Short mmCIF file of C-alpha atoms in Angstrom, two decimals:
data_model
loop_
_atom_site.label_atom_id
_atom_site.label_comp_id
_atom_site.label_asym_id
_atom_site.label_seq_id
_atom_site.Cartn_x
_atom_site.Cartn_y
_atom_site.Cartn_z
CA UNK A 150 4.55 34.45 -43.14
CA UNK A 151 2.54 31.95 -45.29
CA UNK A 152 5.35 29.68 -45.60
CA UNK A 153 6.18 29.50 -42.02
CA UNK A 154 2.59 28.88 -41.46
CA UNK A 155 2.90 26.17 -44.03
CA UNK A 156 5.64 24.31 -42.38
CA UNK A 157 3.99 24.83 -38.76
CA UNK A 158 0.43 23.67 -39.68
CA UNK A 159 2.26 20.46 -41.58
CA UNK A 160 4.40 19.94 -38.26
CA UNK A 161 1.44 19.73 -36.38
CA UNK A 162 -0.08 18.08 -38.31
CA UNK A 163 2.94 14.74 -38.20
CA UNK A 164 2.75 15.42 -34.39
CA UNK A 165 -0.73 14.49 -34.73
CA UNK A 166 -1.33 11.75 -36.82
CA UNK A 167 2.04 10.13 -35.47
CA UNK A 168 -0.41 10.26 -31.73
CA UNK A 169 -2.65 8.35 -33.80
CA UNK A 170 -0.70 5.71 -34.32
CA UNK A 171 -0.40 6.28 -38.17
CA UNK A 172 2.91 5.33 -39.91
CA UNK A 173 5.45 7.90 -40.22
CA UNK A 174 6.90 5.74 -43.66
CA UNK A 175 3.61 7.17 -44.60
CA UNK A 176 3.78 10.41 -42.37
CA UNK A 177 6.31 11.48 -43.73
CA UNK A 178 6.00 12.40 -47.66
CA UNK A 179 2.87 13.07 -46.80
CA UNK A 180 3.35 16.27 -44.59
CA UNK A 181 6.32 17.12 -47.13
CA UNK A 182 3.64 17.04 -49.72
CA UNK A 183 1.28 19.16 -47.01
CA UNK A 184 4.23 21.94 -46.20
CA UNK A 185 4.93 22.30 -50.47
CA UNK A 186 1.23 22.65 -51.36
CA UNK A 187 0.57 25.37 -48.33
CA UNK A 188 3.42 26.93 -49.40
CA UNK A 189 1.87 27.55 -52.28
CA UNK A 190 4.25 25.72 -54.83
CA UNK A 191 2.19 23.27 -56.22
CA UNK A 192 3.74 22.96 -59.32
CA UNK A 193 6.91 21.85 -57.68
CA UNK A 194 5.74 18.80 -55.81
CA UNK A 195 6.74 16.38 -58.16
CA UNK A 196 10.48 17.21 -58.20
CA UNK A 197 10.75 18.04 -54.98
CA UNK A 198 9.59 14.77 -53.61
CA UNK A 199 11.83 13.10 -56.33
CA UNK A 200 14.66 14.99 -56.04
CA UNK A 201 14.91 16.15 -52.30
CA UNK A 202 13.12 14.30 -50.53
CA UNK A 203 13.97 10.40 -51.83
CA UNK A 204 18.07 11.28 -52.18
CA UNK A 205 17.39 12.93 -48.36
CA UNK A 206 16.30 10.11 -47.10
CA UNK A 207 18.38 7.13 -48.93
CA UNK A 208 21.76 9.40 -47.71
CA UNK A 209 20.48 8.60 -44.44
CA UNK A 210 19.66 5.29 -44.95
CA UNK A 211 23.19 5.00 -47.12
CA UNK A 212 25.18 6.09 -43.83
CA UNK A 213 23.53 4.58 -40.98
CA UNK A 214 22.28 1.43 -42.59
CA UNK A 215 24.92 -0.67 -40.89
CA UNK A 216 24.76 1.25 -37.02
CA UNK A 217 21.00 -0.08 -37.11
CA UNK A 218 21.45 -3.19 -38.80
CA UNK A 219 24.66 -4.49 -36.44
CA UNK A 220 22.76 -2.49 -33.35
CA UNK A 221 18.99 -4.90 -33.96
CA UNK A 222 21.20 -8.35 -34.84
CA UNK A 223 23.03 -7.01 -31.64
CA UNK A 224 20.03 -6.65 -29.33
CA UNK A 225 18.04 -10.12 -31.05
CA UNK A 226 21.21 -11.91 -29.78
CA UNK A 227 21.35 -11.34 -26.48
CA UNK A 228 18.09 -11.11 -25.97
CA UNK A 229 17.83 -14.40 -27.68
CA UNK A 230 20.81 -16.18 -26.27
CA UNK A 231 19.41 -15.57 -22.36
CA UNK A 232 21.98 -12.38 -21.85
CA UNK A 233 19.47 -9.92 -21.12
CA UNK A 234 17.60 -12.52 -18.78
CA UNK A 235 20.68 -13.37 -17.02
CA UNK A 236 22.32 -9.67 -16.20
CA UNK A 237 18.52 -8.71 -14.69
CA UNK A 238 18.49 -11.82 -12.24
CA UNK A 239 22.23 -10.97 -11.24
CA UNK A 240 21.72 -7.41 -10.67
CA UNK A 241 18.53 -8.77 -8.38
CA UNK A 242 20.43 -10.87 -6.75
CA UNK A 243 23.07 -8.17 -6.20
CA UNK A 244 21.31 -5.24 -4.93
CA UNK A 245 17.89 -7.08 -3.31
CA UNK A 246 14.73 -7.36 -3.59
CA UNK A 247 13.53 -4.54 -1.15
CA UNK A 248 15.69 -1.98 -3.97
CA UNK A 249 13.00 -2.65 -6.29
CA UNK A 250 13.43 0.81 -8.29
CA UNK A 251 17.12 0.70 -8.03
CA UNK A 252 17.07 -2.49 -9.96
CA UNK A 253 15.18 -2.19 -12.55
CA UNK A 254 17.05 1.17 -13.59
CA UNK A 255 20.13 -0.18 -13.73
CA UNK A 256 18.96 -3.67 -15.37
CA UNK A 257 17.72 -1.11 -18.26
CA UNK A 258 20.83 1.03 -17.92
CA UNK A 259 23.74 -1.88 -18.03
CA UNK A 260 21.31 -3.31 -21.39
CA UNK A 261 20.86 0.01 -22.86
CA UNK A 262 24.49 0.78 -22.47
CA UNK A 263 25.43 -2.80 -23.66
CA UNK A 264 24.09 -1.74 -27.24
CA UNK A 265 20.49 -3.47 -26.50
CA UNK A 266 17.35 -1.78 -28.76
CA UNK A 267 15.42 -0.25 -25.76
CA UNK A 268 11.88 -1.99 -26.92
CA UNK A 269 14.23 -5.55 -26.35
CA UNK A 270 15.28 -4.04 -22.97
CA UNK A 271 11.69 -3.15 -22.15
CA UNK A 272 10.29 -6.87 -22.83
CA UNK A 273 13.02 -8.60 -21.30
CA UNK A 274 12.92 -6.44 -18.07
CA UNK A 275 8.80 -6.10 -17.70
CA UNK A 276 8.28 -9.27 -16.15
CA UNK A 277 10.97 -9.08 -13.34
CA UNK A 278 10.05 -5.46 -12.46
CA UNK A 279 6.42 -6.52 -12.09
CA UNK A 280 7.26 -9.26 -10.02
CA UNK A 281 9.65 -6.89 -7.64
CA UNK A 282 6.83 -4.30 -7.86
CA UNK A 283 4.43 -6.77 -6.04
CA UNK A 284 6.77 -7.98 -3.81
CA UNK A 285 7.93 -4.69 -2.62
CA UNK A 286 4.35 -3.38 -2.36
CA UNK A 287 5.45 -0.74 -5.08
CA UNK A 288 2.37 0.72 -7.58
CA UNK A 289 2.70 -0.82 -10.83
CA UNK A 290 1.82 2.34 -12.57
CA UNK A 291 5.60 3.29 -11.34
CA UNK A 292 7.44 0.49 -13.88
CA UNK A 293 6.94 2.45 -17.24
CA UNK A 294 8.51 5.21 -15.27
CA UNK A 295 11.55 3.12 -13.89
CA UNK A 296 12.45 1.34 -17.39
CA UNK A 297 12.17 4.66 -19.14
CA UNK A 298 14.77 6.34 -16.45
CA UNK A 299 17.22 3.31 -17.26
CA UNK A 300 16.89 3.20 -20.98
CA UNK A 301 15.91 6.43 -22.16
CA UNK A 302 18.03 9.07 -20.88
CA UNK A 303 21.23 9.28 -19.37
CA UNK A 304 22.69 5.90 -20.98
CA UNK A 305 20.82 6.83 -24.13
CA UNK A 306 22.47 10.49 -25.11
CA UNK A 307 25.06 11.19 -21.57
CA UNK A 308 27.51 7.88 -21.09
CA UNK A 309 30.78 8.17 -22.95
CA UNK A 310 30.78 5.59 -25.80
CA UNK A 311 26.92 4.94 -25.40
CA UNK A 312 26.46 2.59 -28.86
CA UNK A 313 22.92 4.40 -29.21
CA UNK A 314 21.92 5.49 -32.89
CA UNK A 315 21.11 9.22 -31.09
CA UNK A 316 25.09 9.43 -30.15
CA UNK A 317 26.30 8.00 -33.53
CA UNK A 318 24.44 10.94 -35.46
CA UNK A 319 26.46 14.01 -34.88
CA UNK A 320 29.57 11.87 -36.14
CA UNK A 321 28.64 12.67 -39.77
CA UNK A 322 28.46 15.92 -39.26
CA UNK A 323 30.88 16.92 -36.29
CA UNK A 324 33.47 15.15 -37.28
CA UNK A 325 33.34 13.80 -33.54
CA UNK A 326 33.22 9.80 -31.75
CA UNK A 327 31.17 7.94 -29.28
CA UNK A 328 32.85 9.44 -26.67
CA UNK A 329 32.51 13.30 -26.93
CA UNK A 330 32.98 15.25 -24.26
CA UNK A 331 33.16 12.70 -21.94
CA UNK A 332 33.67 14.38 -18.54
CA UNK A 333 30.51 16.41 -19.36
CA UNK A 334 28.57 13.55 -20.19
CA UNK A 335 29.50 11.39 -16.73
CA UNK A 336 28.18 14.95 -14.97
CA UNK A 337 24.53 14.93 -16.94
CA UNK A 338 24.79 11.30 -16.18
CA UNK A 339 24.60 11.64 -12.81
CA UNK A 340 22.15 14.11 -12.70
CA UNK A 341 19.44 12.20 -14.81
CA UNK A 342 20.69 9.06 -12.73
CA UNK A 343 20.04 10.73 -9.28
CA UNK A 344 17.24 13.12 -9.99
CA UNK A 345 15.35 10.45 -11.61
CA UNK A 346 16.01 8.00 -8.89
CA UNK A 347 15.13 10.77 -6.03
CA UNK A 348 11.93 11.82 -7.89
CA UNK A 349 10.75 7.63 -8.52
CA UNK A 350 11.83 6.95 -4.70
CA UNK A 351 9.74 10.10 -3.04
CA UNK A 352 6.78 8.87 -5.76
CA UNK A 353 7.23 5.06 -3.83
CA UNK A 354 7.16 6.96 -0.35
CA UNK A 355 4.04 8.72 -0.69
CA UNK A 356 2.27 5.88 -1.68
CA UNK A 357 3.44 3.91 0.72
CA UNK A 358 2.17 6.41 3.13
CA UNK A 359 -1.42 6.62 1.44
CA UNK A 360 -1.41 2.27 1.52
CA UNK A 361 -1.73 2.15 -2.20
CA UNK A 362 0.54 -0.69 -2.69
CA UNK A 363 0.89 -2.81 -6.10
CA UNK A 364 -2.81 -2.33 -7.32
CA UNK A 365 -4.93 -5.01 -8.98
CA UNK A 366 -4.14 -5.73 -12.82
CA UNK A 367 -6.24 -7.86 -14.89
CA UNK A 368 -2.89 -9.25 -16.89
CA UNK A 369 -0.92 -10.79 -13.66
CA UNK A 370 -2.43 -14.15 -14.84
CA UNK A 371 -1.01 -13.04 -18.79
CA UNK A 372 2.17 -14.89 -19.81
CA UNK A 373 5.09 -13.58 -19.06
CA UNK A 374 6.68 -11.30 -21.98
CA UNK A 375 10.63 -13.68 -22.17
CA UNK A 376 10.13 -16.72 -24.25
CA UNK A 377 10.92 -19.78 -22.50
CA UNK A 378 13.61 -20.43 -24.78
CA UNK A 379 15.47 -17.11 -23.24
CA UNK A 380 14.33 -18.31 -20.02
CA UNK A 381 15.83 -21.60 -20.73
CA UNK A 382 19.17 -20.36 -22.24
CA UNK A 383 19.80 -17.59 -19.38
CA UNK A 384 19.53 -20.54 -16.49
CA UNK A 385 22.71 -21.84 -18.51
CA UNK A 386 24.74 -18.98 -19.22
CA UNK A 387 27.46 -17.54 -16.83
CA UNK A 388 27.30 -14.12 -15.77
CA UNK A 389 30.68 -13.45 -17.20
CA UNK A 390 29.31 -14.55 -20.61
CA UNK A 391 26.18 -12.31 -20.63
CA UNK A 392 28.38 -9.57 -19.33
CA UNK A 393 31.47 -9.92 -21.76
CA UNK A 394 29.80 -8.51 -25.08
CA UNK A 395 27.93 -5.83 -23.97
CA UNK A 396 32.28 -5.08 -22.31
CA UNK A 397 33.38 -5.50 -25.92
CA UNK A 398 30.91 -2.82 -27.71
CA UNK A 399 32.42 -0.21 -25.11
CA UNK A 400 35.85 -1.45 -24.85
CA UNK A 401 36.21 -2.01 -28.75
CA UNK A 402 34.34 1.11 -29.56
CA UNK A 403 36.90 3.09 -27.48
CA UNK A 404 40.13 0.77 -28.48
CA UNK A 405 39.78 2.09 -32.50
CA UNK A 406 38.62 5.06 -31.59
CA UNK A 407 41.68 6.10 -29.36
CA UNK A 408 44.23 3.47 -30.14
CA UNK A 409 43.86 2.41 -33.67
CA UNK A 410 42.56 4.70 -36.09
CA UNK A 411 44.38 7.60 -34.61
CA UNK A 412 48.00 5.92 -34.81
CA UNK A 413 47.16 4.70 -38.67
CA UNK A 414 48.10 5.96 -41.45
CA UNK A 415 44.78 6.49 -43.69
CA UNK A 416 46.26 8.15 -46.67
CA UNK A 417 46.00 4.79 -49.01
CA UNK A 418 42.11 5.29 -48.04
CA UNK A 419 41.82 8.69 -50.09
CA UNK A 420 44.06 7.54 -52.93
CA UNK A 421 41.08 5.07 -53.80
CA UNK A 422 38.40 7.59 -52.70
CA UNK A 423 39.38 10.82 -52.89
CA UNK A 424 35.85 12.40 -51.80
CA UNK A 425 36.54 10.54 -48.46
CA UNK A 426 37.39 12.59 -45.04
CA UNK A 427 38.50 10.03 -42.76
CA UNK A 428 38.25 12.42 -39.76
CA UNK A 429 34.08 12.13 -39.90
CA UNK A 430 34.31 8.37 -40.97
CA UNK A 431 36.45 7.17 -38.29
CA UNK A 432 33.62 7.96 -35.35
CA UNK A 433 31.41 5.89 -37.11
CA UNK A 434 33.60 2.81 -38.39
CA UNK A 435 34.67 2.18 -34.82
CA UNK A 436 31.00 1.66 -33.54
CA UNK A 437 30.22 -0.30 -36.69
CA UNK A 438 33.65 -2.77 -35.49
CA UNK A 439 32.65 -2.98 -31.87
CA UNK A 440 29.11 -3.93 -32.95
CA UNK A 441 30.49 -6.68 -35.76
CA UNK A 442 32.88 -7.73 -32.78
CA UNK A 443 30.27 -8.32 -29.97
CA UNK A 444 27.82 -9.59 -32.25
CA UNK A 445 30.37 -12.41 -33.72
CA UNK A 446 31.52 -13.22 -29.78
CA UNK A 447 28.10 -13.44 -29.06
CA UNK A 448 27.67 -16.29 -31.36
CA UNK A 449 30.51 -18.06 -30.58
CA UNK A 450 30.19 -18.49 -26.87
CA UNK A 451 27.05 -19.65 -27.61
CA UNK A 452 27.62 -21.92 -30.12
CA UNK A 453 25.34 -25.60 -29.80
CA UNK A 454 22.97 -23.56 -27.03
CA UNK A 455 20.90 -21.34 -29.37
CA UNK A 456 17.39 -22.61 -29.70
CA UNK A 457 17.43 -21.46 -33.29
CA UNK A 458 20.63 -18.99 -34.16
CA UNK A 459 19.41 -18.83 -37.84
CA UNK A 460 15.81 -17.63 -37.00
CA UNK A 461 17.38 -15.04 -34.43
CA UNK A 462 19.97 -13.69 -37.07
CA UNK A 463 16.97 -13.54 -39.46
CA UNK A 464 14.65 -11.44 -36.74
CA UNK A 465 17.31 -9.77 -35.67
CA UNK A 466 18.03 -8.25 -39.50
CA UNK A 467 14.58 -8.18 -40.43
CA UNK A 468 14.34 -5.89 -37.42
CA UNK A 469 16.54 -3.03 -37.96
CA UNK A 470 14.53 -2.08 -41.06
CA UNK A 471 11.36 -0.41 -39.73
CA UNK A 472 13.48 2.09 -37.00
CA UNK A 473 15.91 2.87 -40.07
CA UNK A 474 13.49 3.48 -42.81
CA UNK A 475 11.36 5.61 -40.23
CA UNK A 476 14.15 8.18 -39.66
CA UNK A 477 15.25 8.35 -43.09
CA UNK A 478 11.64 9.25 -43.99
CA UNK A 479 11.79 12.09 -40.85
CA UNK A 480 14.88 12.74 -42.62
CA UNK A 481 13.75 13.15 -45.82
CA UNK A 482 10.69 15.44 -44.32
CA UNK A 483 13.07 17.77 -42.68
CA UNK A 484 14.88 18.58 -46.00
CA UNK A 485 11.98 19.10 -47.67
CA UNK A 486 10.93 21.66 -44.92
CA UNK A 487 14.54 23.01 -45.26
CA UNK A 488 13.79 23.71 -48.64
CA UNK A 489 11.10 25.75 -48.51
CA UNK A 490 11.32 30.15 -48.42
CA UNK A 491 9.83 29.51 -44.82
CA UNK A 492 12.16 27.63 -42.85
CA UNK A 493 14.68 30.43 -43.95
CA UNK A 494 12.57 32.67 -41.64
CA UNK A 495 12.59 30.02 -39.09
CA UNK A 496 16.26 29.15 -39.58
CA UNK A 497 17.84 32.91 -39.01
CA UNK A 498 15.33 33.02 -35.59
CA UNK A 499 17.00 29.84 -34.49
CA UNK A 500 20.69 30.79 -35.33
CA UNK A 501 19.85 34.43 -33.81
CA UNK A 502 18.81 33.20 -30.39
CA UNK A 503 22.21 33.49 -28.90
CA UNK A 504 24.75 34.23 -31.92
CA UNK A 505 27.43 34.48 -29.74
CA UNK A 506 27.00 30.56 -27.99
CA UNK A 507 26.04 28.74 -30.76
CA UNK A 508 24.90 25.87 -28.06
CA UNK A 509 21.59 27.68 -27.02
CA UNK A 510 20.61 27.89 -29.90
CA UNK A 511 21.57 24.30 -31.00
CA UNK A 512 19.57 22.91 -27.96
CA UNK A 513 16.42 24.91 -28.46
CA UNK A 514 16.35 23.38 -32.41
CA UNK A 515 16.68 20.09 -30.99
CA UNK A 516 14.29 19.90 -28.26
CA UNK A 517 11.91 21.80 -30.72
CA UNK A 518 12.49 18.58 -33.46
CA UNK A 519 12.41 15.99 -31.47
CA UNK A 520 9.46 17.19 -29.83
CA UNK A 521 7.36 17.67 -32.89
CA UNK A 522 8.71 14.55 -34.34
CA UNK A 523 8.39 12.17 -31.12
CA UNK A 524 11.79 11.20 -31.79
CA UNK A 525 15.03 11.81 -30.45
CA UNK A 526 17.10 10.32 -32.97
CA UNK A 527 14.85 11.81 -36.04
CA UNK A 528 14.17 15.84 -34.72
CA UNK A 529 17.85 15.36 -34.05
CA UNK A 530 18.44 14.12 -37.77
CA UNK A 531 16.52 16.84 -39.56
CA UNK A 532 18.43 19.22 -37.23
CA UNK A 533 21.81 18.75 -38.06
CA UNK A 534 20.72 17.84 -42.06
CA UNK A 535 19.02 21.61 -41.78
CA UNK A 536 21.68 23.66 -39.72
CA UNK A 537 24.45 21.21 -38.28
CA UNK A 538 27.34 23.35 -40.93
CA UNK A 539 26.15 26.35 -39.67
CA UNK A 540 26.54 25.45 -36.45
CA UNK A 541 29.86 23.98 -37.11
CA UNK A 542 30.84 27.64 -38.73
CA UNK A 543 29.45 28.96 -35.61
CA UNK A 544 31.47 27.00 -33.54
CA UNK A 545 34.76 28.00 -34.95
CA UNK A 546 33.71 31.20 -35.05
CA UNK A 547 33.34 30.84 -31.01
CA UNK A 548 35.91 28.95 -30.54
CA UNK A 549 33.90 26.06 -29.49
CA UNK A 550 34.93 22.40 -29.99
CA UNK A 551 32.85 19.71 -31.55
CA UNK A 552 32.89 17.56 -29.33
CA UNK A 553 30.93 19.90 -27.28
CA UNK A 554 28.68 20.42 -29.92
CA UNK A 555 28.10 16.90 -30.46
CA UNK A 556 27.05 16.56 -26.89
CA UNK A 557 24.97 19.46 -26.44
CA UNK A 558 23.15 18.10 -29.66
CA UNK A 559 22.63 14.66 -28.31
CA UNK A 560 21.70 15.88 -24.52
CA UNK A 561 19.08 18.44 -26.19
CA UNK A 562 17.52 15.92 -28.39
CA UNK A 563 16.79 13.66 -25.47
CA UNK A 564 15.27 16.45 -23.85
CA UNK A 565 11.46 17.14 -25.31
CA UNK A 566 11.29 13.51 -27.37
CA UNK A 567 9.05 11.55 -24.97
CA UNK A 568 6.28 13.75 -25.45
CA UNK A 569 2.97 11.86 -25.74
CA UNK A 570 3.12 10.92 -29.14
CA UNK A 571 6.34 9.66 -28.75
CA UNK A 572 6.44 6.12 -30.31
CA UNK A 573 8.84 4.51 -27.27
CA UNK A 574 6.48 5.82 -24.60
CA UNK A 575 3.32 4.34 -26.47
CA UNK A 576 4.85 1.04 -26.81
CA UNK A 577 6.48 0.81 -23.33
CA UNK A 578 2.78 1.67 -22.17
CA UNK A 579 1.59 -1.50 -24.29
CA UNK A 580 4.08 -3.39 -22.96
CA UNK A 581 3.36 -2.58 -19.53
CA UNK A 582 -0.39 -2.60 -20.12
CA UNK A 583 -1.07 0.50 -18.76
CA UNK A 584 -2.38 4.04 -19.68
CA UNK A 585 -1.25 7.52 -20.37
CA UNK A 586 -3.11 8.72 -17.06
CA UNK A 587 -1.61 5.91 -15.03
CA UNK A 588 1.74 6.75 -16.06
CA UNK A 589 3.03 9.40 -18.12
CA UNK A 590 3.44 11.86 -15.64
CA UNK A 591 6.13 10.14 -14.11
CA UNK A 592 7.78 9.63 -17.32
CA UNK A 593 7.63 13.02 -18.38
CA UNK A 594 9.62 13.98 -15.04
CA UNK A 595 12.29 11.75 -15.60
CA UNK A 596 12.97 11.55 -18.84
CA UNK A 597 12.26 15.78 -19.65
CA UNK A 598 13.00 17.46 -15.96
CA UNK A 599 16.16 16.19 -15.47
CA UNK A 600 17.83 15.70 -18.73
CA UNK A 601 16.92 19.22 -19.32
CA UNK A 602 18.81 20.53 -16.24
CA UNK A 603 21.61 18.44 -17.08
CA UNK A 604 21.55 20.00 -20.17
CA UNK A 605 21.61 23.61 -18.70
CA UNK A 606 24.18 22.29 -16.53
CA UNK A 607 26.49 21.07 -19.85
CA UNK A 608 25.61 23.99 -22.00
CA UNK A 609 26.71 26.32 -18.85
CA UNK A 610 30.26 24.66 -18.23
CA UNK A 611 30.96 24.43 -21.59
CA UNK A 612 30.80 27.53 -21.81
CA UNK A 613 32.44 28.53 -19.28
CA UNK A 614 35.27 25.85 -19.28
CA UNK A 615 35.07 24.10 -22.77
CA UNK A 616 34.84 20.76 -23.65
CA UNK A 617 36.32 17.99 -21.28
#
């Protein structure tokens, strides 16, 4: 009981501090060192921190290190180049004005689904929601809301292929691709994607019919949040161009994952590593491709029109550390919390939720990590590091396939991560330059209500029907 206590007072404890805005690179060993001392082994500190959590967290950093670093060179570039700037005047243009909400959802959804880091998304799209906001007579305290929908659900963990880090995760250990269980993941698309809309369109209707309108905002007279360069570059730069690598991270993603790898013979691969299992590498050496492929196209089309392509390669690298290094140290938490005689206690009351459907349980230990941790990709990280081959054994056991276990995972750890503390919703506020009480409570309903009945809806097909 003392160790559980240990780990729960030390999980609080991150929750808390990572509210306050302190580091988790800090965070992190810190609460390991918090859970080991409670736990009452002292004495062990030392070792543990140099021999479980440090190799924990560089094995993180060893396998994902190129996912992040192609996915923020990615995201600088079109950003950068005018891209992002471009697609979010077309879809305007498109749909109209008076679809304010519509608009800005799926400007953040075609990004977000593009490959773009959600915090570039979130700058690049501000400005042109406000302005549609005031036009339309819409509250402004709606926007956080609206961007969230579009980049932090259903083209975060449901489209098939979705470049996100949170959908490249379970590769490692599922032995699964982009595109798992892709029939399932169009259904909780469209569930997040019309709840959310439904629930931000009744919000715009009642306060319509109370005459609240856009508000007054002491920033309106701030400068606007896209550089002028981006500005300048997306007045020159085709639609078709802005459009064609975000086409090629999908399309090249799914061409090796379907067409290439499968049809090659990888046998010369384990003759010069022999520890290497192609069928979990494959998943992840497609996205890395697609990424390398957009990212070079990118750069080509835009060659003699970048304001300065070496400073935005540079930015754009220079940016991937701080999200990488943050997980691995969430990463290298959760294994020290796996280590302890507690989490054993904790572990068997997770696995014995449902033993039968391995999938409840698996979505109640994600929701519960990526809650704590504020952090979809990192409670889902410490997760599968902690229990992901016991749910695989599970799995077989069941006769369930990975790929549904991959999604289920991925659906579930979107589910309780935008929790106040959450680092995304505390910089989209910033960005927006609103408040928690403005906001959040809109966020919280369409980013937790309806994700989490999409995934009730997934877990209860796949049950029923498998994995399709």
């Amino acid at each position: 009981m003392a160790g559980m206590l240990a780990i729960v007072v030390s999980l609080l404890s991150l929750m808390y501090f990572a509210y306050r805005g302190v580091t988790v690179l800090l965070l992190a060993p810190l609460m390991a060192a918090l859970a080991v001392v409670l736990s009452g082994d002292l004495a062990l500190l030392l070792p543990i921190y140099t021999h479980t959590f440090m190799p924990a967290l560089a094995g993180y950093a060893m396998n994902f290190l190129p996912v992040f670093l192609l996915g923020a060179l990615f995201g600088q570039l079109i950003a950068d180049s005018g891209a992002a700037h471009t697609l979010s005047a077309w879809i305007v243009r498109v749909v109209g004005q008076r679809h304010a909400v519509v608009v800005v959802v799926a400007a953040c959804a075609l990004l977000t689904y593009g490959g773009v880091s959600l915090f570039v998304v979130a700058f690049a799209v501000y400005p042109i929601a406000k302005d549609l906001f005031r036009t339309a007579k819409i509250p402004k305290r709606l926007i956080p809301a609206a961007i969230a929908l579009g980049s932090f659900t259903f083209t975060m963990t449901a489209l098939p292929g979705t470049p996100a880090i949170i959908n490249a995760i379970p590769i490692k250990y599922f032995g699964t691709n982009a595109f798992a269980a892709p029939g399932l993941g169009l259904m909780a698309a469209a569930i997040m994607a019309s709840g959310g809309l439904w629930w931000l369109q009744s919000r715009v209707a009642v306060a319509r019919r109370a005459g609240e309108g856009y508000g007054r905002h002491d920033d309106e007279q701030d400068a606007p949040a896209v550089p002028e360069a981006e500005a300048a570059g997306a007045a020159a730069m085709p639609v078709w161009q802005a459009l064609l690598p975000l086409l090629l991270v999908v399309g090249v993603n799914a061409l090796f994952t379907y067409a290439v790898f499968p049809n090659v013979d990888l046998g010369f691969m384990r003759e010069a590593f022999p520890a290497l299992n192609t069928a979990t590498s494959t998943g992840l050496w497609s996205l890395v491709v697609a990424l390398a492929v957009a990212c070079t196209a990118l750069v080509l089309m835009r060659l003699g029109r970048w304001a300065d392509l070496k400073a935005s390669v540079n930015k754009g690298v220079f940016g991937f550390m701080l999200p990488l290094f943050n997980t691995a140290s969430e990463v290298g938490y959760g294994a020290v919390v796996a280590s302890l005689a507690g989490f054993a206690l904790i572990k068997q009351a997770v696995l014995n939720v449902s033993p039968n459907n391995p999938l409840i349980s698996e979505a109640i230990a994600m929701n519960i990590l990526a809650g704590i941790t504020g952090s979809s990709s990192g409670g889902l990280s410490i997760a599968l590091e902690a229990l992901g081959a016991d749910y695989v054994r599970m799995a077989q056991q069941a006769g369930i396939a990975p790929d549904l276990l991959h999604r289920v995972a991925v659906l579930a750890a979107g589910g309780m991560d935008t929790l106040p503390h959450c680092g995304a919703i505390i910089t989209l506020l910033a960005i927006c330059k609103l408040t928690h009480r403005q906001s959040y409570l809109n966020i919280a309903a369409v980013t937790m209500l309806f994700p989490m009945t999409a995934l009730v809806l997934v877990i209860t097909l796949g049950s029923v029907f498998g994995s399709f």
